[in-house]
């Protein structure tokens, strides 16, 4: 485990999930947004930081579907494009933007968040059964020991 110059821990990966291979090719854990047609990742962006260590808002009400997920995670580059991490989602709420009346998703996570959240930081949701919607994606329900898989 490494540390920053001021002595803070760089942490360790807390996202321990099985990986699925099909025909020798790694598949994609169900996510949103999906990968682009060329295979490159696509991202959401933080619209507003509420707490650098626990919550932010996003201009995408689709994330409300994540409220029913058993174990949703976010993978993101929260403050620096060279420092990424996975964070467990602990809550999702929909709130109205007071100036535009637009629905915003308010996301709460289990920290710590290395370097904190910054506006416009890029991320995507992962380990989401509700987002199993593209060929090559899978989801493992650990509790029921069921693999959901959409073959390529």
mmCIF file with all atom_site columns, C-alpha atoms in Angstrom:
data_model
loop_
_atom_site.group_PDB
_atom_site.id
_atom_site.type_symbol
_atom_site.label_atom_id
_atom_site.label_alt_id
_atom_site.label_comp_id
_atom_site.label_asym_id
_atom_site.label_entity_id
_atom_site.label_seq_id
_atom_site.pdbx_PDB_ins_code
_atom_site.Cartn_x
_atom_site.Cartn_y
_atom_site.Cartn_z
_atom_site.occupancy
_atom_site.B_iso_or_equiv
_atom_site.pdbx_formal_charge
_atom_site.auth_seq_id
_atom_site.auth_comp_id
_atom_site.auth_asym_id
_atom_site.auth_atom_id
_atom_site.pdbx_PDB_model_num
ATOM 1   C CA . UNK A 1 1   ? 0.000   0.000   0.000   1.00 0.00 ? 1   UNK A CA 1
ATOM 2   C CA . UNK A 1 2   ? 1.518   3.313   -1.110  1.00 0.00 ? 2   UNK A CA 1
ATOM 3   C CA . UNK A 1 3   ? 1.113   6.810   0.257   1.00 0.00 ? 3   UNK A CA 1
ATOM 4   C CA . UNK A 1 4   ? 1.033   10.416  -0.910  1.00 0.00 ? 4   UNK A CA 1
ATOM 5   C CA . UNK A 1 5   ? 3.815   12.897  0.003   1.00 0.00 ? 5   UNK A CA 1
ATOM 6   C CA . UNK A 1 6   ? 1.733   14.160  2.939   1.00 0.00 ? 6   UNK A CA 1
ATOM 7   C CA . UNK A 1 7   ? 1.414   10.613  4.309   1.00 0.00 ? 7   UNK A CA 1
ATOM 8   C CA . UNK A 1 8   ? -2.154  9.798   3.254   1.00 0.00 ? 8   UNK A CA 1
ATOM 9   C CA . UNK A 1 9   ? -2.784  6.264   2.088   1.00 0.00 ? 9   UNK A CA 1
ATOM 10  C CA . UNK A 1 10  ? -3.287  5.565   -1.602  1.00 0.00 ? 10  UNK A CA 1
ATOM 11  C CA . UNK A 1 11  ? -5.590  2.733   -0.531  1.00 0.00 ? 11  UNK A CA 1
ATOM 12  C CA . UNK A 1 12  ? -6.174  -0.663  -2.009  1.00 0.00 ? 12  UNK A CA 1
ATOM 13  C CA . UNK A 1 13  ? -8.676  -1.865  -4.589  1.00 0.00 ? 13  UNK A CA 1
ATOM 14  C CA . UNK A 1 14  ? -11.858 -2.823  -2.761  1.00 0.00 ? 14  UNK A CA 1
ATOM 15  C CA . UNK A 1 15  ? -13.642 -4.118  -5.869  1.00 0.00 ? 15  UNK A CA 1
ATOM 16  C CA . UNK A 1 16  ? -13.193 -7.882  -5.907  1.00 0.00 ? 16  UNK A CA 1
ATOM 17  C CA . UNK A 1 17  ? -15.445 -9.362  -8.576  1.00 0.00 ? 17  UNK A CA 1
ATOM 18  C CA . UNK A 1 18  ? -15.200 -12.455 -10.728 1.00 0.00 ? 18  UNK A CA 1
ATOM 19  C CA . UNK A 1 19  ? -14.405 -11.853 -14.390 1.00 0.00 ? 19  UNK A CA 1
ATOM 20  C CA . UNK A 1 20  ? -16.219 -13.663 -17.200 1.00 0.00 ? 20  UNK A CA 1
ATOM 21  C CA . UNK A 1 21  ? -14.487 -14.841 -20.363 1.00 0.00 ? 21  UNK A CA 1
ATOM 22  C CA . UNK A 1 22  ? -16.330 -16.117 -23.446 1.00 0.00 ? 22  UNK A CA 1
ATOM 23  C CA . UNK A 1 23  ? -14.323 -17.761 -26.205 1.00 0.00 ? 23  UNK A CA 1
ATOM 24  C CA . UNK A 1 24  ? -11.146 -16.460 -24.532 1.00 0.00 ? 24  UNK A CA 1
ATOM 25  C CA . UNK A 1 25  ? -12.347 -12.837 -24.615 1.00 0.00 ? 25  UNK A CA 1
ATOM 26  C CA . UNK A 1 26  ? -13.121 -10.877 -21.421 1.00 0.00 ? 26  UNK A CA 1
ATOM 27  C CA . UNK A 1 27  ? -16.750 -9.751  -21.188 1.00 0.00 ? 27  UNK A CA 1
ATOM 28  C CA . UNK A 1 28  ? -17.991 -6.491  -19.654 1.00 0.00 ? 28  UNK A CA 1
ATOM 29  C CA . UNK A 1 29  ? -19.602 -6.289  -16.230 1.00 0.00 ? 29  UNK A CA 1
ATOM 30  C CA . UNK A 1 30  ? -23.036 -4.660  -16.755 1.00 0.00 ? 30  UNK A CA 1
ATOM 31  C CA . UNK A 1 31  ? -22.502 -0.898  -16.736 1.00 0.00 ? 31  UNK A CA 1
ATOM 32  C CA . UNK A 1 32  ? -23.865 2.513   -17.636 1.00 0.00 ? 32  UNK A CA 1
ATOM 33  C CA . UNK A 1 33  ? -23.094 4.189   -19.863 1.00 0.00 ? 33  UNK A CA 1
ATOM 34  C CA . UNK A 1 34  ? -22.267 1.320   -22.178 1.00 0.00 ? 34  UNK A CA 1
ATOM 35  C CA . UNK A 1 35  ? -19.001 1.132   -24.053 1.00 0.00 ? 35  UNK A CA 1
ATOM 36  C CA . UNK A 1 36  ? -18.945 2.889   -27.428 1.00 0.00 ? 36  UNK A CA 1
ATOM 37  C CA . UNK A 1 37  ? -19.223 0.835   -30.631 1.00 0.00 ? 37  UNK A CA 1
ATOM 38  C CA . UNK A 1 38  ? -15.423 0.942   -30.959 1.00 0.00 ? 38  UNK A CA 1
ATOM 39  C CA . UNK A 1 39  ? -15.033 -0.569  -27.461 1.00 0.00 ? 39  UNK A CA 1
ATOM 40  C CA . UNK A 1 40  ? -13.874 2.608   -25.740 1.00 0.00 ? 40  UNK A CA 1
ATOM 41  C CA . UNK A 1 41  ? -15.471 3.525   -22.429 1.00 0.00 ? 41  UNK A CA 1
ATOM 42  C CA . UNK A 1 42  ? -18.076 6.268   -22.160 1.00 0.00 ? 42  UNK A CA 1
ATOM 43  C CA . UNK A 1 43  ? -18.571 8.286   -18.996 1.00 0.00 ? 43  UNK A CA 1
ATOM 44  C CA . UNK A 1 44  ? -21.008 10.335  -16.958 1.00 0.00 ? 44  UNK A CA 1
ATOM 45  C CA . UNK A 1 45  ? -19.768 13.581  -15.389 1.00 0.00 ? 45  UNK A CA 1
ATOM 46  C CA . UNK A 1 46  ? -20.288 15.018  -11.932 1.00 0.00 ? 46  UNK A CA 1
ATOM 47  C CA . UNK A 1 47  ? -22.536 18.100  -12.185 1.00 0.00 ? 47  UNK A CA 1
ATOM 48  C CA . UNK A 1 48  ? -22.266 19.262  -8.571  1.00 0.00 ? 48  UNK A CA 1
ATOM 49  C CA . UNK A 1 49  ? -20.182 18.110  -5.596  1.00 0.00 ? 49  UNK A CA 1
ATOM 50  C CA . UNK A 1 50  ? -22.110 18.004  -2.315  1.00 0.00 ? 50  UNK A CA 1
ATOM 51  C CA . UNK A 1 51  ? -19.369 16.440  -0.197  1.00 0.00 ? 51  UNK A CA 1
ATOM 52  C CA . UNK A 1 52  ? -15.829 15.697  -1.409  1.00 0.00 ? 52  UNK A CA 1
ATOM 53  C CA . UNK A 1 53  ? -15.945 12.369  0.426   1.00 0.00 ? 53  UNK A CA 1
ATOM 54  C CA . UNK A 1 54  ? -19.503 11.109  0.119   1.00 0.00 ? 54  UNK A CA 1
ATOM 55  C CA . UNK A 1 55  ? -21.931 12.636  -2.394  1.00 0.00 ? 55  UNK A CA 1
ATOM 56  C CA . UNK A 1 56  ? -22.500 14.449  -5.677  1.00 0.00 ? 56  UNK A CA 1
ATOM 57  C CA . UNK A 1 57  ? -25.179 15.135  -8.283  1.00 0.00 ? 57  UNK A CA 1
ATOM 58  C CA . UNK A 1 58  ? -25.455 14.068  -11.911 1.00 0.00 ? 58  UNK A CA 1
ATOM 59  C CA . UNK A 1 59  ? -27.725 15.349  -14.709 1.00 0.00 ? 59  UNK A CA 1
ATOM 60  C CA . UNK A 1 60  ? -29.134 11.909  -15.516 1.00 0.00 ? 60  UNK A CA 1
ATOM 61  C CA . UNK A 1 61  ? -32.323 10.711  -13.821 1.00 0.00 ? 61  UNK A CA 1
ATOM 62  C CA . UNK A 1 62  ? -31.806 7.202   -15.263 1.00 0.00 ? 62  UNK A CA 1
ATOM 63  C CA . UNK A 1 63  ? -29.593 6.557   -12.242 1.00 0.00 ? 63  UNK A CA 1
ATOM 64  C CA . UNK A 1 64  ? -32.739 6.363   -10.104 1.00 0.00 ? 64  UNK A CA 1
ATOM 65  C CA . UNK A 1 65  ? -33.025 2.764   -11.402 1.00 0.00 ? 65  UNK A CA 1
ATOM 66  C CA . UNK A 1 66  ? -29.929 1.974   -9.349  1.00 0.00 ? 66  UNK A CA 1
ATOM 67  C CA . UNK A 1 67  ? -31.886 2.335   -6.076  1.00 0.00 ? 67  UNK A CA 1
ATOM 68  C CA . UNK A 1 68  ? -33.005 -1.303  -6.401  1.00 0.00 ? 68  UNK A CA 1
ATOM 69  C CA . UNK A 1 69  ? -29.540 -2.687  -7.169  1.00 0.00 ? 69  UNK A CA 1
ATOM 70  C CA . UNK A 1 70  ? -28.016 -5.113  -4.657  1.00 0.00 ? 70  UNK A CA 1
ATOM 71  C CA . UNK A 1 71  ? -24.401 -3.972  -4.859  1.00 0.00 ? 71  UNK A CA 1
ATOM 72  C CA . UNK A 1 72  ? -23.826 -1.049  -7.239  1.00 0.00 ? 72  UNK A CA 1
ATOM 73  C CA . UNK A 1 73  ? -20.378 0.471   -7.677  1.00 0.00 ? 73  UNK A CA 1
ATOM 74  C CA . UNK A 1 74  ? -18.945 3.455   -9.490  1.00 0.00 ? 74  UNK A CA 1
ATOM 75  C CA . UNK A 1 75  ? -15.629 3.441   -11.309 1.00 0.00 ? 75  UNK A CA 1
ATOM 76  C CA . UNK A 1 76  ? -14.222 6.892   -11.810 1.00 0.00 ? 76  UNK A CA 1
ATOM 77  C CA . UNK A 1 77  ? -11.427 9.384   -12.109 1.00 0.00 ? 77  UNK A CA 1
ATOM 78  C CA . UNK A 1 78  ? -12.703 11.561  -9.270  1.00 0.00 ? 78  UNK A CA 1
ATOM 79  C CA . UNK A 1 79  ? -10.167 14.381  -9.221  1.00 0.00 ? 79  UNK A CA 1
ATOM 80  C CA . UNK A 1 80  ? -7.208  13.407  -11.418 1.00 0.00 ? 80  UNK A CA 1
ATOM 81  C CA . UNK A 1 81  ? -7.199  11.513  -14.723 1.00 0.00 ? 81  UNK A CA 1
ATOM 82  C CA . UNK A 1 82  ? -4.325  9.346   -13.498 1.00 0.00 ? 82  UNK A CA 1
ATOM 83  C CA . UNK A 1 83  ? -6.032  8.238   -10.250 1.00 0.00 ? 83  UNK A CA 1
ATOM 84  C CA . UNK A 1 84  ? -9.087  5.988   -10.526 1.00 0.00 ? 84  UNK A CA 1
ATOM 85  C CA . UNK A 1 85  ? -10.994 3.944   -7.983  1.00 0.00 ? 85  UNK A CA 1
ATOM 86  C CA . UNK A 1 86  ? -14.160 1.943   -7.402  1.00 0.00 ? 86  UNK A CA 1
ATOM 87  C CA . UNK A 1 87  ? -16.665 3.180   -4.819  1.00 0.00 ? 87  UNK A CA 1
ATOM 88  C CA . UNK A 1 88  ? -19.681 1.382   -3.383  1.00 0.00 ? 88  UNK A CA 1
ATOM 89  C CA . UNK A 1 89  ? -22.954 3.254   -3.909  1.00 0.00 ? 89  UNK A CA 1
ATOM 90  C CA . UNK A 1 90  ? -24.897 3.597   -0.631  1.00 0.00 ? 90  UNK A CA 1
ATOM 91  C CA . UNK A 1 91  ? -27.819 5.675   -1.890  1.00 0.00 ? 91  UNK A CA 1
ATOM 92  C CA . UNK A 1 92  ? -29.478 7.256   -4.921  1.00 0.00 ? 92  UNK A CA 1
ATOM 93  C CA . UNK A 1 93  ? -32.076 10.015  -4.776  1.00 0.00 ? 93  UNK A CA 1
ATOM 94  C CA . UNK A 1 94  ? -33.711 12.245  -7.358  1.00 0.00 ? 94  UNK A CA 1
ATOM 95  C CA . UNK A 1 95  ? -33.745 15.984  -6.620  1.00 0.00 ? 95  UNK A CA 1
ATOM 96  C CA . UNK A 1 96  ? -34.920 18.982  -8.649  1.00 0.00 ? 96  UNK A CA 1
ATOM 97  C CA . UNK A 1 97  ? -32.498 21.637  -9.807  1.00 0.00 ? 97  UNK A CA 1
ATOM 98  C CA . UNK A 1 98  ? -34.022 24.768  -8.268  1.00 0.00 ? 98  UNK A CA 1
ATOM 99  C CA . UNK A 1 99  ? -33.096 27.020  -11.201 1.00 0.00 ? 99  UNK A CA 1
ATOM 100 C CA . UNK A 1 100 ? -33.986 24.728  -14.148 1.00 0.00 ? 100 UNK A CA 1
ATOM 101 C CA . UNK A 1 101 ? -36.506 22.266  -12.591 1.00 0.00 ? 101 UNK A CA 1
ATOM 102 C CA . UNK A 1 102 ? -34.416 19.489  -14.169 1.00 0.00 ? 102 UNK A CA 1
ATOM 103 C CA . UNK A 1 103 ? -34.231 16.139  -12.347 1.00 0.00 ? 103 UNK A CA 1
ATOM 104 C CA . UNK A 1 104 ? -30.769 15.390  -10.957 1.00 0.00 ? 104 UNK A CA 1
ATOM 105 C CA . UNK A 1 105 ? -29.557 12.112  -9.485  1.00 0.00 ? 105 UNK A CA 1
ATOM 106 C CA . UNK A 1 106 ? -27.951 12.526  -6.083  1.00 0.00 ? 106 UNK A CA 1
ATOM 107 C CA . UNK A 1 107 ? -25.404 9.765   -5.466  1.00 0.00 ? 107 UNK A CA 1
ATOM 108 C CA . UNK A 1 108 ? -24.049 8.783   -2.051  1.00 0.00 ? 108 UNK A CA 1
ATOM 109 C CA . UNK A 1 109 ? -21.001 6.527   -1.721  1.00 0.00 ? 109 UNK A CA 1
ATOM 110 C CA . UNK A 1 110 ? -18.941 4.753   0.882   1.00 0.00 ? 110 UNK A CA 1
ATOM 111 C CA . UNK A 1 111 ? -15.581 6.561   1.107   1.00 0.00 ? 111 UNK A CA 1
ATOM 112 C CA . UNK A 1 112 ? -12.826 7.371   1.409   1.00 0.00 ? 112 UNK A CA 1
ATOM 113 C CA . UNK A 1 113 ? -12.474 9.078   -1.954  1.00 0.00 ? 113 UNK A CA 1
ATOM 114 C CA . UNK A 1 114 ? -8.806  9.542   -2.836  1.00 0.00 ? 114 UNK A CA 1
ATOM 115 C CA . UNK A 1 115 ? -8.297  13.258  -3.665  1.00 0.00 ? 115 UNK A CA 1
ATOM 116 C CA . UNK A 1 116 ? -12.059 13.904  -3.200  1.00 0.00 ? 116 UNK A CA 1
ATOM 117 C CA . UNK A 1 117 ? -14.743 14.540  -5.824  1.00 0.00 ? 117 UNK A CA 1
ATOM 118 C CA . UNK A 1 118 ? -14.331 17.363  -8.331  1.00 0.00 ? 118 UNK A CA 1
ATOM 119 C CA . UNK A 1 119 ? -16.952 18.864  -10.709 1.00 0.00 ? 119 UNK A CA 1
ATOM 120 C CA . UNK A 1 120 ? -16.884 17.307  -14.197 1.00 0.00 ? 120 UNK A CA 1
ATOM 121 C CA . UNK A 1 121 ? -15.015 14.233  -12.954 1.00 0.00 ? 121 UNK A CA 1
ATOM 122 C CA . UNK A 1 122 ? -15.781 11.264  -15.203 1.00 0.00 ? 122 UNK A CA 1
ATOM 123 C CA . UNK A 1 123 ? -17.193 7.937   -14.028 1.00 0.00 ? 123 UNK A CA 1
ATOM 124 C CA . UNK A 1 124 ? -19.533 5.079   -14.886 1.00 0.00 ? 124 UNK A CA 1
ATOM 125 C CA . UNK A 1 125 ? -21.759 2.748   -12.902 1.00 0.00 ? 125 UNK A CA 1
ATOM 126 C CA . UNK A 1 126 ? -20.902 -0.935  -12.782 1.00 0.00 ? 126 UNK A CA 1
ATOM 127 C CA . UNK A 1 127 ? -22.262 -4.199  -11.346 1.00 0.00 ? 127 UNK A CA 1
ATOM 128 C CA . UNK A 1 128 ? -25.806 -3.179  -12.298 1.00 0.00 ? 128 UNK A CA 1
ATOM 129 C CA . UNK A 1 129 ? -28.398 -5.778  -13.275 1.00 0.00 ? 129 UNK A CA 1
ATOM 130 C CA . UNK A 1 130 ? -30.741 -3.007  -14.482 1.00 0.00 ? 130 UNK A CA 1
ATOM 131 C CA . UNK A 1 131 ? -28.051 -1.977  -16.994 1.00 0.00 ? 131 UNK A CA 1
ATOM 132 C CA . UNK A 1 132 ? -27.529 -5.444  -18.514 1.00 0.00 ? 132 UNK A CA 1
ATOM 133 C CA . UNK A 1 133 ? -28.574 -4.258  -21.971 1.00 0.00 ? 133 UNK A CA 1
ATOM 134 C CA . UNK A 1 134 ? -25.811 -4.962  -24.490 1.00 0.00 ? 134 UNK A CA 1
ATOM 135 C CA . UNK A 1 135 ? -24.141 -7.998  -26.057 1.00 0.00 ? 135 UNK A CA 1
ATOM 136 C CA . UNK A 1 136 ? -21.058 -9.067  -24.113 1.00 0.00 ? 136 UNK A CA 1
ATOM 137 C CA . UNK A 1 137 ? -22.342 -7.816  -20.745 1.00 0.00 ? 137 UNK A CA 1
ATOM 138 C CA . UNK A 1 138 ? -22.850 -9.930  -17.646 1.00 0.00 ? 138 UNK A CA 1
ATOM 139 C CA . UNK A 1 139 ? -23.969 -9.629  -14.033 1.00 0.00 ? 139 UNK A CA 1
ATOM 140 C CA . UNK A 1 140 ? -23.394 -12.082 -11.185 1.00 0.00 ? 140 UNK A CA 1
ATOM 141 C CA . UNK A 1 141 ? -25.985 -12.209 -8.412  1.00 0.00 ? 141 UNK A CA 1
ATOM 142 C CA . UNK A 1 142 ? -23.704 -13.349 -5.591  1.00 0.00 ? 142 UNK A CA 1
ATOM 143 C CA . UNK A 1 143 ? -26.551 -14.008 -3.144  1.00 0.00 ? 143 UNK A CA 1
ATOM 144 C CA . UNK A 1 144 ? -28.504 -16.343 -5.440  1.00 0.00 ? 144 UNK A CA 1
ATOM 145 C CA . UNK A 1 145 ? -25.388 -17.570 -7.301  1.00 0.00 ? 145 UNK A CA 1
ATOM 146 C CA . UNK A 1 146 ? -26.930 -16.779 -10.699 1.00 0.00 ? 146 UNK A CA 1
ATOM 147 C CA . UNK A 1 147 ? -24.956 -15.534 -13.704 1.00 0.00 ? 147 UNK A CA 1
ATOM 148 C CA . UNK A 1 148 ? -26.884 -13.261 -16.101 1.00 0.00 ? 148 UNK A CA 1
ATOM 149 C CA . UNK A 1 149 ? -25.116 -13.069 -19.468 1.00 0.00 ? 149 UNK A CA 1
ATOM 150 C CA . UNK A 1 150 ? -25.893 -11.581 -22.885 1.00 0.00 ? 150 UNK A CA 1
ATOM 151 C CA . UNK A 1 151 ? -23.498 -13.388 -25.261 1.00 0.00 ? 151 UNK A CA 1
ATOM 152 C CA . UNK A 1 152 ? -21.801 -11.316 -27.977 1.00 0.00 ? 152 UNK A CA 1
#
